[in-house]
Structure formats: C-alpha cells, structure tokens
Coordinates of C-alpha atoms in Angstrom, one line a residue:
Chain D
M1 CA 84.2 96.1 89.4
T2 CA 86.3 93.5 87.6
P3 CA 89.5 93.0 89.4
V4 CA 92.8 93.4 87.6
Y5 CA 95.5 90.9 88.6
R6 CA 99.1 92.1 88.3
P7 CA 102.2 90.0 89.2
V8 CA 104.4 91.5 91.8
G9 CA 107.8 89.8 91.3
E10 CA 108.1 86.1 91.9
A11 CA 106.0 85.7 95.0
A12 CA 102.9 88.0 95.0
V13 CA 99.9 89.1 93.0
L14 CA 98.3 92.6 93.4
V15 CA 94.5 92.5 93.0
E16 CA 93.4 96.0 91.9
I17 CA 89.8 96.8 92.6
G18 CA 89.8 100.5 91.8
E19 CA 92.0 103.7 91.8
T20 CA 90.3 105.9 94.4
I21 CA 89.6 106.2 98.1
D22 CA 86.0 105.1 98.2
R23 CA 83.9 103.2 100.7
T24 CA 82.4 100.8 98.1
I25 CA 85.8 99.9 96.7
S26 CA 87.3 99.5 100.2
A27 CA 84.3 97.2 101.2
T28 CA 85.2 95.0 98.2
V29 CA 88.8 94.9 99.2
I30 CA 88.0 94.0 102.8
G31 CA 85.4 91.4 101.7
L32 CA 88.0 89.8 99.4
D33 CA 90.6 89.8 102.2
R34 CA 88.3 88.0 104.6
T35 CA 87.1 85.6 102.0
I36 CA 90.7 84.6 101.2
A37 CA 91.4 84.2 104.9
S38 CA 88.6 81.7 105.3
A39 CA 89.3 79.9 102.0
K40 CA 92.8 78.9 103.0
I41 CA 94.2 78.9 99.4
A42 CA 97.2 76.5 99.1
G43 CA 100.5 78.4 99.1
V44 CA 99.1 81.8 100.1
V45 CA 101.0 83.0 103.1
E46 CA 99.7 86.6 103.7
T47 CA 97.3 89.2 102.3
V48 CA 97.7 93.0 102.7
P49 CA 94.6 95.1 102.1
A50 CA 95.1 98.7 100.9
Y51 CA 92.7 101.5 99.8
A52 CA 91.8 100.0 96.5
S53 CA 93.9 96.9 96.1
L54 CA 94.9 93.7 97.9
L55 CA 98.4 92.2 97.8
V56 CA 98.4 88.4 97.9
V57 CA 101.8 87.0 99.0
F58 CA 102.5 83.3 98.2
D59 CA 105.2 80.8 98.6
P60 CA 106.6 80.3 95.0
D61 CA 107.9 76.9 95.9
A62 CA 104.4 75.8 96.6
T63 CA 102.3 77.6 93.9
D64 CA 102.6 80.3 91.2
H65 CA 100.8 83.3 89.9
A66 CA 98.4 81.4 87.6
G67 CA 97.5 79.0 90.4
V68 CA 96.8 81.8 92.9
I69 CA 94.8 83.9 90.3
A70 CA 92.7 80.8 89.4
A71 CA 91.9 80.2 93.1
L72 CA 91.0 83.9 93.6
E73 CA 88.7 83.9 90.6
A74 CA 86.8 80.9 92.0
L75 CA 86.0 82.8 95.2
R76 CA 82.7 84.6 95.8
P77 CA 83.6 87.4 98.2
D78 CA 80.8 88.9 100.3
A79 CA 81.5 92.6 100.9
H80 CA 78.2 93.1 102.8
R81 CA 79.0 90.5 105.4
A82 CA 82.5 92.0 106.0
A83 CA 80.9 95.5 106.5
N84 CA 78.6 94.1 109.1
T85 CA 81.2 92.3 111.2
S86 CA 83.6 95.3 111.6
A87 CA 84.2 96.9 115.0
V88 CA 83.3 100.5 115.9
H89 CA 85.9 102.2 118.2
R90 CA 85.3 105.4 120.2
I91 CA 88.6 107.3 120.6
D92 CA 89.0 110.1 123.2
A93 CA 90.7 113.1 121.7
S94 CA 92.2 116.3 123.1
Y95 CA 92.5 119.1 120.5
G96 CA 94.6 122.3 120.1
R97 CA 97.2 123.9 122.3
K98 CA 100.1 121.6 123.1
H99 CA 98.1 118.6 121.9
G100 CA 97.4 119.9 118.4
P101 CA 99.9 122.7 117.6
D102 CA 98.6 123.0 114.0
I103 CA 95.0 123.6 114.8
D104 CA 95.2 127.4 114.2
A105 CA 97.0 126.9 110.9
V106 CA 94.3 124.5 109.8
A107 CA 91.6 126.9 110.9
D108 CA 93.3 129.7 108.8
A109 CA 93.6 127.4 105.8
T110 CA 90.0 126.4 105.9
G111 CA 88.5 129.7 106.9
M112 CA 87.0 128.3 110.1
S113 CA 87.5 128.9 113.8
A114 CA 89.5 126.3 115.8
A115 CA 86.2 125.3 117.5
D116 CA 84.7 124.6 114.0
V117 CA 87.7 122.5 113.1
I118 CA 87.2 120.4 116.2
A119 CA 83.5 120.1 115.6
A120 CA 84.1 119.1 111.9
H121 CA 86.7 116.5 112.8
Q122 CA 84.3 114.9 115.3
S123 CA 81.2 115.1 113.0
V124 CA 81.8 112.0 111.0
E125 CA 82.5 108.3 111.4
Y126 CA 85.9 107.3 109.9
R127 CA 86.6 104.1 108.1
V128 CA 89.9 102.2 108.7
Y129 CA 90.9 101.7 105.1
M130 CA 94.3 100.1 105.7
G131 CA 97.3 99.7 107.9
G132 CA 100.8 100.6 106.8
F133 CA 103.8 102.8 107.1
A134 CA 104.8 101.6 110.6
P135 CA 103.5 99.2 113.2
G136 CA 99.9 100.0 114.3
Y137 CA 99.4 102.9 111.9
A138 CA 95.9 102.9 110.6
Y139 CA 94.8 105.0 107.6
L140 CA 91.4 106.6 108.3
G141 CA 89.6 108.1 105.4
D142 CA 86.5 110.2 105.0
V143 CA 87.8 113.5 106.5
P144 CA 84.9 116.0 105.9
D145 CA 85.4 118.1 102.7
V146 CA 85.6 121.4 104.7
L147 CA 88.7 120.1 106.6
R148 CA 90.7 118.9 103.7
V149 CA 94.1 120.7 103.5
P150 CA 97.1 119.5 101.4
R151 CA 100.1 118.3 103.4
K152 CA 102.9 120.7 104.4
T153 CA 105.7 121.3 102.0
M154 CA 108.3 120.1 104.6
P155 CA 107.9 117.4 107.2
Q156 CA 108.3 118.5 110.9
S157 CA 109.5 116.4 113.8
G158 CA 108.9 116.3 117.5
H159 CA 105.3 115.0 117.6
P160 CA 104.7 112.3 120.1
A161 CA 103.0 108.9 119.6
G162 CA 99.2 109.4 119.8
S163 CA 99.2 112.5 117.6
I164 CA 96.0 112.9 115.5
I165 CA 97.1 114.2 112.1
I166 CA 95.3 115.0 108.9
A167 CA 96.1 115.6 105.3
G168 CA 93.7 115.8 102.4
G169 CA 90.9 113.2 103.0
Q170 CA 93.0 111.1 105.3
C171 CA 93.5 111.0 109.1
L172 CA 96.1 109.0 111.1
I173 CA 96.9 108.4 114.7
T174 CA 100.6 108.0 115.1
T175 CA 102.1 105.1 117.1
L176 CA 105.8 106.2 117.0
P177 CA 107.3 109.6 117.3
M178 CA 108.4 110.5 113.8
P179 CA 108.6 113.5 111.4
T180 CA 105.4 114.2 109.5
G181 CA 104.2 116.6 106.8
W182 CA 100.6 116.2 108.0
W183 CA 98.8 118.7 110.2
V184 CA 98.8 117.8 114.0
I185 CA 95.4 118.8 115.3
G186 CA 95.1 116.7 118.4
H187 CA 96.2 113.8 120.7
T188 CA 94.8 110.7 122.1
D189 CA 95.9 108.5 125.0
A190 CA 94.1 105.5 123.5
C191 CA 96.5 102.6 123.0
L192 CA 96.5 101.7 119.3
F193 CA 99.7 99.7 119.5
A194 CA 100.6 97.5 122.5
P195 CA 103.6 95.5 121.2
E196 CA 103.8 93.1 124.2
S197 CA 100.0 92.4 124.2
D198 CA 98.4 89.3 122.8
R199 CA 96.4 91.7 120.6
P200 CA 99.0 94.4 119.7
F201 CA 96.9 96.2 117.1
L202 CA 93.6 98.0 118.1
L203 CA 92.4 98.9 114.6
Q204 CA 91.7 96.4 111.9
P205 CA 91.1 97.3 108.2
G206 CA 87.4 97.7 107.8
D207 CA 86.8 98.9 111.3
R208 CA 85.1 102.3 112.0
V209 CA 86.3 105.1 114.3
R210 CA 84.5 108.0 116.1
F211 CA 86.5 110.7 117.9
T212 CA 85.0 111.9 121.1
P213 CA 86.1 115.0 123.1
I214 CA 87.6 114.5 126.6
Chain G
M1 CA 125.0 69.1 128.0
T2 CA 124.9 72.8 127.6
D3 CA 126.8 75.6 129.2
I4 CA 126.3 79.3 129.5
A5 CA 128.8 81.6 127.6
R6 CA 128.8 85.3 128.2
F7 CA 130.0 88.1 126.0
T8 CA 130.4 91.9 126.1
V9 CA 129.9 94.0 123.0
I10 CA 133.0 96.1 123.0
R11 CA 132.1 98.0 119.9
A12 CA 129.1 97.6 117.6
G13 CA 129.2 99.4 114.2
P14 CA 126.0 101.1 112.9
L15 CA 123.2 98.8 111.7
T16 CA 124.2 95.9 114.0
S17 CA 121.1 94.0 115.2
I18 CA 119.8 90.6 116.0
Q19 CA 118.1 88.8 113.1
A20 CA 116.4 85.5 112.8
G21 CA 113.7 84.2 110.5
P22 CA 111.3 86.8 109.1
R23 CA 107.9 87.4 110.7
S24 CA 104.9 86.7 108.5
G25 CA 101.3 87.8 108.6
Y26 CA 101.6 91.4 110.1
R27 CA 102.2 93.5 107.0
R28 CA 98.6 94.6 107.2
F29 CA 99.4 96.2 110.5
G30 CA 102.5 98.1 109.1
V31 CA 105.0 95.4 110.3
P32 CA 107.4 94.2 107.6
P33 CA 109.0 90.8 107.7
S34 CA 112.4 92.1 108.8
G35 CA 114.9 89.2 109.1
P36 CA 118.4 89.1 107.4
I37 CA 119.1 91.2 104.4
D38 CA 121.1 88.3 103.1
P39 CA 119.1 85.2 104.1
I40 CA 121.6 82.9 102.3
A41 CA 124.6 84.0 104.4
H42 CA 122.4 84.0 107.5
A43 CA 121.3 80.4 107.0
A44 CA 124.9 79.4 106.1
C45 CA 126.1 80.8 109.4
N46 CA 123.6 78.7 111.3
A47 CA 124.1 75.6 109.2
A48 CA 127.8 75.6 109.8
L49 CA 127.1 75.6 113.5
G50 CA 124.5 72.9 113.4
N51 CA 121.7 75.3 114.4
R52 CA 118.2 75.6 112.9
H53 CA 118.7 77.7 109.8
D54 CA 116.5 80.5 111.1
A55 CA 118.1 80.8 114.5
A56 CA 118.9 84.2 115.9
V57 CA 122.3 85.6 115.0
I58 CA 124.0 89.0 114.9
E59 CA 123.8 91.0 111.6
T60 CA 126.4 93.7 111.1
S61 CA 127.3 96.0 108.3
L62 CA 130.4 98.0 107.2
G63 CA 131.3 99.2 110.8
G64 CA 131.9 95.6 112.0
L65 CA 131.8 94.4 115.5
T66 CA 134.1 93.5 118.5
L67 CA 133.0 91.0 121.2
R68 CA 134.8 89.8 124.3
C69 CA 134.0 86.4 125.7
D70 CA 133.7 86.9 129.5
A71 CA 132.7 83.5 130.6
G72 CA 132.4 79.9 129.3
E73 CA 133.2 78.6 125.8
A74 CA 131.2 78.6 122.6
A75 CA 131.4 77.7 118.9
L76 CA 130.9 80.7 116.6
A77 CA 130.9 81.4 112.9
W78 CA 130.8 84.4 110.6
T79 CA 129.6 84.7 107.1
G80 CA 128.5 87.3 104.5
G81 CA 130.4 89.4 102.0
D82 CA 134.1 89.1 102.9
M83 CA 133.8 90.3 106.5
T84 CA 137.0 89.0 108.1
G85 CA 137.6 87.9 111.7
A86 CA 140.5 88.1 114.1
V87 CA 140.8 86.6 117.6
D88 CA 143.2 88.5 119.9
G89 CA 144.9 89.9 116.8
R90 CA 145.2 86.5 115.0
F91 CA 143.7 86.9 111.5
L92 CA 141.3 84.2 110.5
G93 CA 139.8 85.5 107.2
A94 CA 136.2 85.5 106.0
W95 CA 133.5 82.7 106.2
H96 CA 135.0 81.0 109.2
A97 CA 133.9 78.8 112.2
M98 CA 135.9 78.4 115.4
S99 CA 135.5 78.1 119.2
I100 CA 136.1 81.0 121.6
H101 CA 136.6 80.9 125.3
A102 CA 136.6 83.3 128.2
G103 CA 139.2 86.1 127.9
Q104 CA 139.4 86.0 124.1
T105 CA 138.2 89.0 121.9
L106 CA 136.8 88.6 118.4
T107 CA 136.9 91.5 115.9
L108 CA 135.0 91.4 112.6
R109 CA 136.0 93.9 110.0
S110 CA 134.6 94.6 106.5
A111 CA 137.0 94.1 103.6
S112 CA 136.2 94.9 100.0
E113 CA 133.0 93.0 99.2
G114 CA 129.6 92.9 100.8
N115 CA 127.5 95.2 103.0
W116 CA 126.0 92.7 105.4
A117 CA 127.6 89.9 107.5
Y118 CA 126.4 87.5 110.2
L119 CA 127.9 86.2 113.5
G120 CA 126.3 83.2 115.0
F121 CA 126.8 80.9 118.0
G122 CA 126.6 77.2 118.3
G123 CA 123.5 76.8 120.5
A124 CA 121.0 79.6 121.3
L125 CA 121.7 83.3 121.5
D126 CA 119.5 84.8 124.2
A127 CA 117.2 87.3 122.4
S128 CA 113.7 88.6 123.0
T129 CA 111.1 87.7 120.4
W130 CA 108.2 89.8 119.1
L131 CA 105.3 88.4 117.0
G132 CA 107.0 85.0 116.8
S133 CA 110.5 86.1 115.7
A134 CA 113.7 87.5 117.2
S135 CA 114.3 89.5 114.1
T136 CA 114.8 93.2 114.9
H137 CA 112.5 95.8 113.3
R138 CA 114.9 98.7 113.5
L139 CA 112.3 101.5 113.3
S140 CA 110.6 100.4 116.5
G141 CA 113.5 98.4 118.0
L142 CA 111.2 95.5 118.6
G143 CA 112.4 91.9 118.4
G144 CA 116.0 91.0 119.5
G145 CA 117.0 94.6 119.2
S146 CA 120.0 96.7 117.9
L147 CA 123.3 96.1 119.6
I148 CA 125.1 98.9 121.4
D149 CA 128.6 99.2 122.9
G150 CA 128.8 97.7 126.4
Q151 CA 125.8 95.4 125.9
L152 CA 126.0 91.9 127.5
L153 CA 125.0 88.8 125.5
T154 CA 124.3 85.3 126.8
V155 CA 124.6 82.1 124.7
T156 CA 123.3 78.8 125.9
A157 CA 126.1 76.9 124.1
R158 CA 126.3 73.3 123.2
S159 CA 129.2 71.7 125.2
C160 CA 130.2 69.9 122.0
V161 CA 132.0 72.5 120.0
A162 CA 131.9 72.2 116.2
A163 CA 135.0 71.8 114.2
G164 CA 136.5 75.1 113.1
G165 CA 137.8 76.2 109.7
A166 CA 136.7 77.8 106.5
I167 CA 133.0 77.7 105.5
P168 CA 132.5 77.1 101.8
A169 CA 130.8 80.0 100.0
P170 CA 127.3 79.6 98.7
P171 CA 126.6 79.0 94.9
A172 CA 126.5 82.4 93.3
G173 CA 123.8 83.6 90.9
S174 CA 124.6 85.1 87.5
A175 CA 127.1 87.5 88.8
D176 CA 126.4 90.8 87.0
C177 CA 122.9 90.3 85.7
L178 CA 119.7 90.9 87.7
S179 CA 116.3 89.5 86.6
I180 CA 113.4 91.9 86.9
V181 CA 109.7 91.4 86.6
L182 CA 108.1 94.7 85.5
G183 CA 105.2 96.1 87.5
P184 CA 102.9 96.4 89.3
Q185 CA 102.9 100.1 88.5
D186 CA 105.0 100.2 85.4
R187 CA 102.1 101.6 83.4
H188 CA 102.8 105.0 85.1
F189 CA 106.1 105.3 83.2
D190 CA 106.8 106.1 79.6
P191 CA 107.5 102.8 77.8
R192 CA 110.6 104.4 76.1
A193 CA 111.9 105.5 79.4
I194 CA 111.5 102.0 80.8
A195 CA 113.4 100.6 77.8
T196 CA 116.2 103.1 78.5
F197 CA 116.2 102.1 82.2
L198 CA 116.5 98.4 81.3
A199 CA 119.2 98.9 78.8
A200 CA 121.5 101.0 81.0
P201 CA 123.6 99.6 83.9
I202 CA 122.2 100.0 87.4
E203 CA 124.6 100.9 90.2
A204 CA 124.8 100.2 93.9
T205 CA 125.3 103.2 96.2
A206 CA 126.5 103.9 99.8
Q207 CA 123.0 105.2 100.7
F208 CA 121.5 102.1 102.3
D209 CA 120.0 100.8 105.5
R210 CA 117.7 97.9 106.4
M211 CA 114.8 99.5 104.7
G212 CA 116.4 100.0 101.3
M213 CA 119.2 101.1 99.0
V214 CA 119.2 104.1 96.7
L215 CA 120.3 103.0 93.2
K216 CA 121.9 104.9 90.4
G217 CA 120.8 104.3 86.8
D218 CA 118.9 105.9 83.9
V219 CA 115.9 106.3 86.2
P220 CA 112.6 107.1 84.4
A221 CA 110.5 110.0 85.7
S222 CA 107.2 108.9 87.1
A223 CA 104.0 110.4 85.6
A224 CA 102.1 109.6 88.7
L225 CA 102.8 111.3 92.0
G226 CA 99.2 111.4 93.2
L227 CA 98.8 107.6 93.5
I228 CA 97.0 106.3 96.6
S229 CA 99.0 104.0 98.8
E230 CA 99.5 100.4 97.7
P231 CA 101.2 97.5 99.3
A232 CA 104.8 96.8 98.2
I233 CA 107.3 94.0 98.8
G234 CA 111.0 93.5 99.3
G235 CA 113.0 93.4 96.0
A236 CA 110.8 96.1 94.5
I237 CA 112.4 99.1 92.8
Q238 CA 110.4 102.2 93.8
I239 CA 110.7 105.5 92.0
D240 CA 110.1 108.3 94.6
G241 CA 109.0 111.9 94.1
S242 CA 112.5 113.2 93.7
G243 CA 113.2 110.7 90.9
R244 CA 115.3 108.4 93.0
A245 CA 115.2 104.6 92.5
V246 CA 115.2 102.7 95.8
L247 CA 115.5 98.9 96.2
L248 CA 113.2 97.9 99.0
L249 CA 114.7 95.6 101.7
A250 CA 113.6 93.6 104.7
D251 CA 112.5 96.5 107.0
H252 CA 110.8 98.7 104.4
Q253 CA 107.5 100.3 105.0
T254 CA 104.6 98.1 104.1
T255 CA 102.6 100.5 102.0
G256 CA 103.4 103.6 99.9
G257 CA 102.2 105.9 97.3
Y258 CA 105.3 105.9 95.0
P259 CA 105.1 103.6 91.9
K260 CA 107.0 100.4 91.9
L261 CA 108.6 99.9 88.4
G262 CA 109.5 96.3 88.9
V263 CA 110.7 93.6 91.3
L264 CA 114.0 91.8 91.3
G265 CA 114.5 88.1 91.6
W266 CA 115.1 86.5 95.0
R267 CA 118.9 85.9 94.7
D268 CA 119.3 89.1 92.6
T269 CA 117.9 91.3 95.4
I270 CA 120.4 89.8 97.8
A271 CA 123.3 90.3 95.3
L272 CA 122.4 94.0 94.8
A273 CA 121.9 94.6 98.6
Q274 CA 125.3 93.2 99.2
A275 CA 127.0 95.2 96.4
R276 CA 129.4 98.0 97.3
P277 CA 129.0 101.5 95.8
K278 CA 129.7 101.9 92.0
R279 CA 129.3 98.1 91.4
Q280 CA 127.3 97.9 88.2
F281 CA 124.7 95.3 87.1
H282 CA 122.7 94.7 84.0
L283 CA 119.0 94.3 84.2
R284 CA 117.2 91.5 82.3
E285 CA 113.4 91.6 82.0
V286 CA 111.7 88.2 82.7
S287 CA 108.1 87.1 82.9
A288 CA 106.6 86.3 86.3
E289 CA 106.7 82.6 85.2
Q290 CA 110.4 82.8 84.4
A291 CA 111.0 84.5 87.8
V292 CA 109.3 81.6 89.6
E293 CA 111.4 79.1 87.7
E294 CA 114.6 80.9 88.4
G295 CA 113.8 81.4 92.0
R296 CA 112.9 77.7 92.5
T297 CA 116.2 76.7 90.9
A298 CA 118.2 79.1 93.0
R299 CA 116.5 78.0 96.3
A300 CA 117.0 74.4 95.4
E301 CA 120.8 75.1 94.9
V302 CA 120.9 76.9 98.2
R303 CA 119.1 74.2 100.0
R304 CA 121.6 71.6 98.7
Y305 CA 124.5 73.8 99.8
L306 CA 123.0 74.3 103.3
A307 CA 122.3 70.6 103.7
E308 CA 126.0 69.9 102.9
L309 CA 127.1 72.5 105.4
S310 CA 124.9 70.9 108.0
G311 CA 126.6 67.6 107.2
N312 CA 123.1 66.3 106.3
T313 CA 122.5 66.1 110.0
G314 CA 119.7 68.7 109.8
S315 CA 116.5 67.8 111.6
L316 CA 113.1 68.0 110.0
A317 CA 112.7 71.4 111.7
D318 CA 115.9 72.6 109.9
R319 CA 114.6 71.5 106.5
L320 CA 111.2 73.2 107.1
A321 CA 113.0 76.3 108.2
S322 CA 115.1 76.3 105.1
G323 CA 111.9 76.4 103.1
N324 CA 111.4 79.7 104.8
L325 CA 114.2 81.3 102.8
I326 CA 111.8 83.1 100.4
S327 CA 110.0 85.0 103.1
G328 CA 113.0 87.0 103.8
A329 CA 112.8 88.4 100.3
V330 CA 109.2 89.3 100.3
S331 CA 107.9 92.2 102.2
V332 CA 106.4 96.1 101.3
V333 CA 106.4 101.6 101.5
S334 CA 104.6 104.7 102.5
E335 CA 104.9 108.1 103.8
A336 CA 102.8 109.7 106.5

C-alpha cells in the first residue's frame, strides 16, 4: 500500500493508507504511528491514528509539509512488530435487561435470540482501531457479520458511561453519558477512563479486547 | 511578595470557563487541545499583566461576567472583541488593565464585536489542571472548569500592581478575506460546487460554542456520507450530513466521518470565530506552502506585539510559551 500524503491546512499532513476498516490497513497505520514516535522527527508534535489514516501534526514555525513528508518517506515502519507488542484486555460485560435495553431489538433485527446475540458478541477478539469522539472512547472493529445492524435513525439519550454499544461493524464502550444512535446491548464496570490517574486511558490503538460474561 | 485576593462570581454567562495553553498529545485518546478560541487575545491579556502568555485566565462569551472582589487586591485585564468593563458602575471600555480591591465589583459586557473575551489576573489564578493544562474541556468539564454563579476564585496576586489603562489591540489580519487550503477530503465534492463555494461570501452565525461554529454560504453537497472516521483539526470546515458547514474550534471532537472541505489559516480561524452573525468574509484558496508562509508572518507579528505589551520584560519561559500560539489553532470530529 503506497501512502497518499494530503496537506491538512498549515500545520498537519494526513497519511492515507486505505479507505476501509481492515486489520492489515490498521496494522500499517499503527506500525507507522509507533515508528514516528520512536523516530522523533523534528517539528512533529503529535500523531493521531485512525482506521485507515494517520494525522501528523507539526509546528509550522519549525518545519513544513515537504519537510515532514520527506522525513516520513525515509521511515521503514514495522507493522508486525507493532502487532506483537499490543496489549490484550479482558472486559467483564453484563448484557440485556437494564444494562442493555436494545438487546431484544438487536435480536429481532438479526433474527437471533438474545442469548445468541450475547454469544455472538463474545465470540470474537476485537481490535482497538482508534480513539476519538470524546476522552477515552475507543473504536473497536470486527463485530461478527451476524450482529451487524445499521445505526438507529434518531439518537437516544440516557445511557450511562460504561455502555457497550454496537453499529455496523463497530463496537464502542462509552466513557461519558451522551446521546447515541448506536444499539446499547450491555454494560461494563471496567474503568476505561480514569481522568485523575497517571494512566487515564485503558485502551491504546492497536490493543485487542475480549468481552467476558460476569 | 505575594498576597491572596479572593473573588465571588456573581454572574457568569454561558460558555464561561478557565482556559490556559492548549494540551498536546492526547487527540489519539479523544482529547482535543482546548485552550482559548482566540489565542491572540488570551496571550495579550496575560502579556499586559506580566504573566506567562499561556497562564490560566477566564474566557467568556456574549453573556459576559460579573465578579466581586471579596478580599485583597489584584491587577486584572480584559481583552477580546470589544467586551467592555465597568467597576462599580464606572465605565472603562474594552481592552483595559487596572487594579481592583476588596469591595469592588467588575462587570464585563459584550458590545458589538467579537464572541470571545478574556479576563486575567496579575499573578496566578488558582485552577486545577488536567493532562498538563488548566484549559477546560467543556464536554467533560475537566481542567480548570466552567464558571458558575456563586463560585469562589482565589488569585495569588503579585503585590506590585501593574499600571492600568488601555491595552493596544493586536495587529489585524486581512480584515474580510480568509485563506483556505483545500482538503483533505475535497475530492468528495463536485469541483464546480467547490468553485461556487469559494466564489460566494461565507457568513458567521449565532450557532457556535467551543466545539465549532455553523457557517452560512453556498455550501456544496457531499457525495460521501459513508466515509470511515478520520482525524480532523481546528480551523477545518466540515460539511455534515444535513449539508451544514461547520468551522471546527478548540474543543471539537478529534475524529469524524464527515468530509473536511478545507482548513482556514491560523489568524483567519480566529477572525471567523470572533465574527458576529451575518458578518461576511471572502475565501481565498492558497497552497499549503502559502499557508505556512502567511502563518509564520502572522505569528511573528503577534509575537512582536506581545513582546511590546510585556515591555520586553518577558522571561525565556514567556518567549517559549508564545511559540505555543499555533497549538491553539490545531486540533480534530466524530459521531458515536
């Protein structure tokens, strides 16, 4: 995959690796992210990995787009090394009833029983593709095909932090109470976001997650 | 020698919060830089008081702010837009520094220009920090926090109170023209629609907060609503699913699936964020290289202005902090 470099205003370059949610593309993104972190490119202040792209933010008083792109082209990222140094998290989950008010609707939409929905959700290892939206939110991909339902037409509010929500091939664990158009199937007491801690964020891009029943 | 001065927030308008320098390095965890919407006015407020340019100050918007000094004495200054101040009913105008003592009440009111203003204190405003900055991330409330009526504030004031008087305004950019670098998702729009958008005026609206401002213009329809989430930054103009154009500001979400048509220049983003509804601007397409040149020129002008305000007494720490100006303008949007 040959990366495409696009300027993002005055102070950033977007490195596009692909256009789909895909483990291989994501491994390339995370590998590049970690390689940049250890390369310490002059003027680069921050990188932001996403599903299929990486934003490289720089100080435009110290460097420019051409300088950053030349430094990126000279790197030799190692996606395999990145994949092998990612953490695996086991997250306890409660499903259905008050913890997952949408589980019956998801069961109806997928033609399965609620028990099958829970079993399907726990059957795979999820990849943390990216963080975003709000502090501590981690976008998990690789929801099993049988569980993929489009998001609701209207967002609904009233779901607490720790809600396990799904839409399409994506799964999220919320860290703030906020309206969502995704389907709320469960809840976890796992602490994904501890603002006052030295390590406030549990999940890092590239990590893997398994849900286990309580 | 320092003294403690205490204040009570008698009334805080909506969108009043503590803002310092932006926090950097946490976008990957969904945490935007935050920091002042107008980093020039914010730094000017601190420079006029002899503070580090990224010290914590109060940011307020159209609703204004009333504070009573309950104990001690402190220098204070307000900047941004043409927010005017009055002490115990005595009118003092906009962009002003003075000292206040126990028993006096300061009221800041918005006038006809600007959406964001700053009130700082000579010395240190007591504010909690999060991830290295006292800047408030409004969605979570983390950092120094939003101000509410009845809240108490403590200032560790310098006993030497700065001279009062008017604060000179910063050098303005090209008043009604905004530079834009197209991309990174401009390819998802019809080139003719982009040309129409660039040729028509763009207008500020009253729909804004610390995350962004809805813009009016000849907004092109996006051909791509199924994009996977990508990182975004402050100053970007995003076209959402309902065809609205939104200028992303300091607190915006760090990733999002709506295409970003282009990104405004550093000083241009501040000018548009400060513009009142119906104020119109023209867009001027520039290359990324031109944008860097223009940004460097603008920041050099602003640094000279801030150095003059500080009376060239700024420490090395001040000068390093003023180098941080840009970070306030770069940040990223998503929907869950």
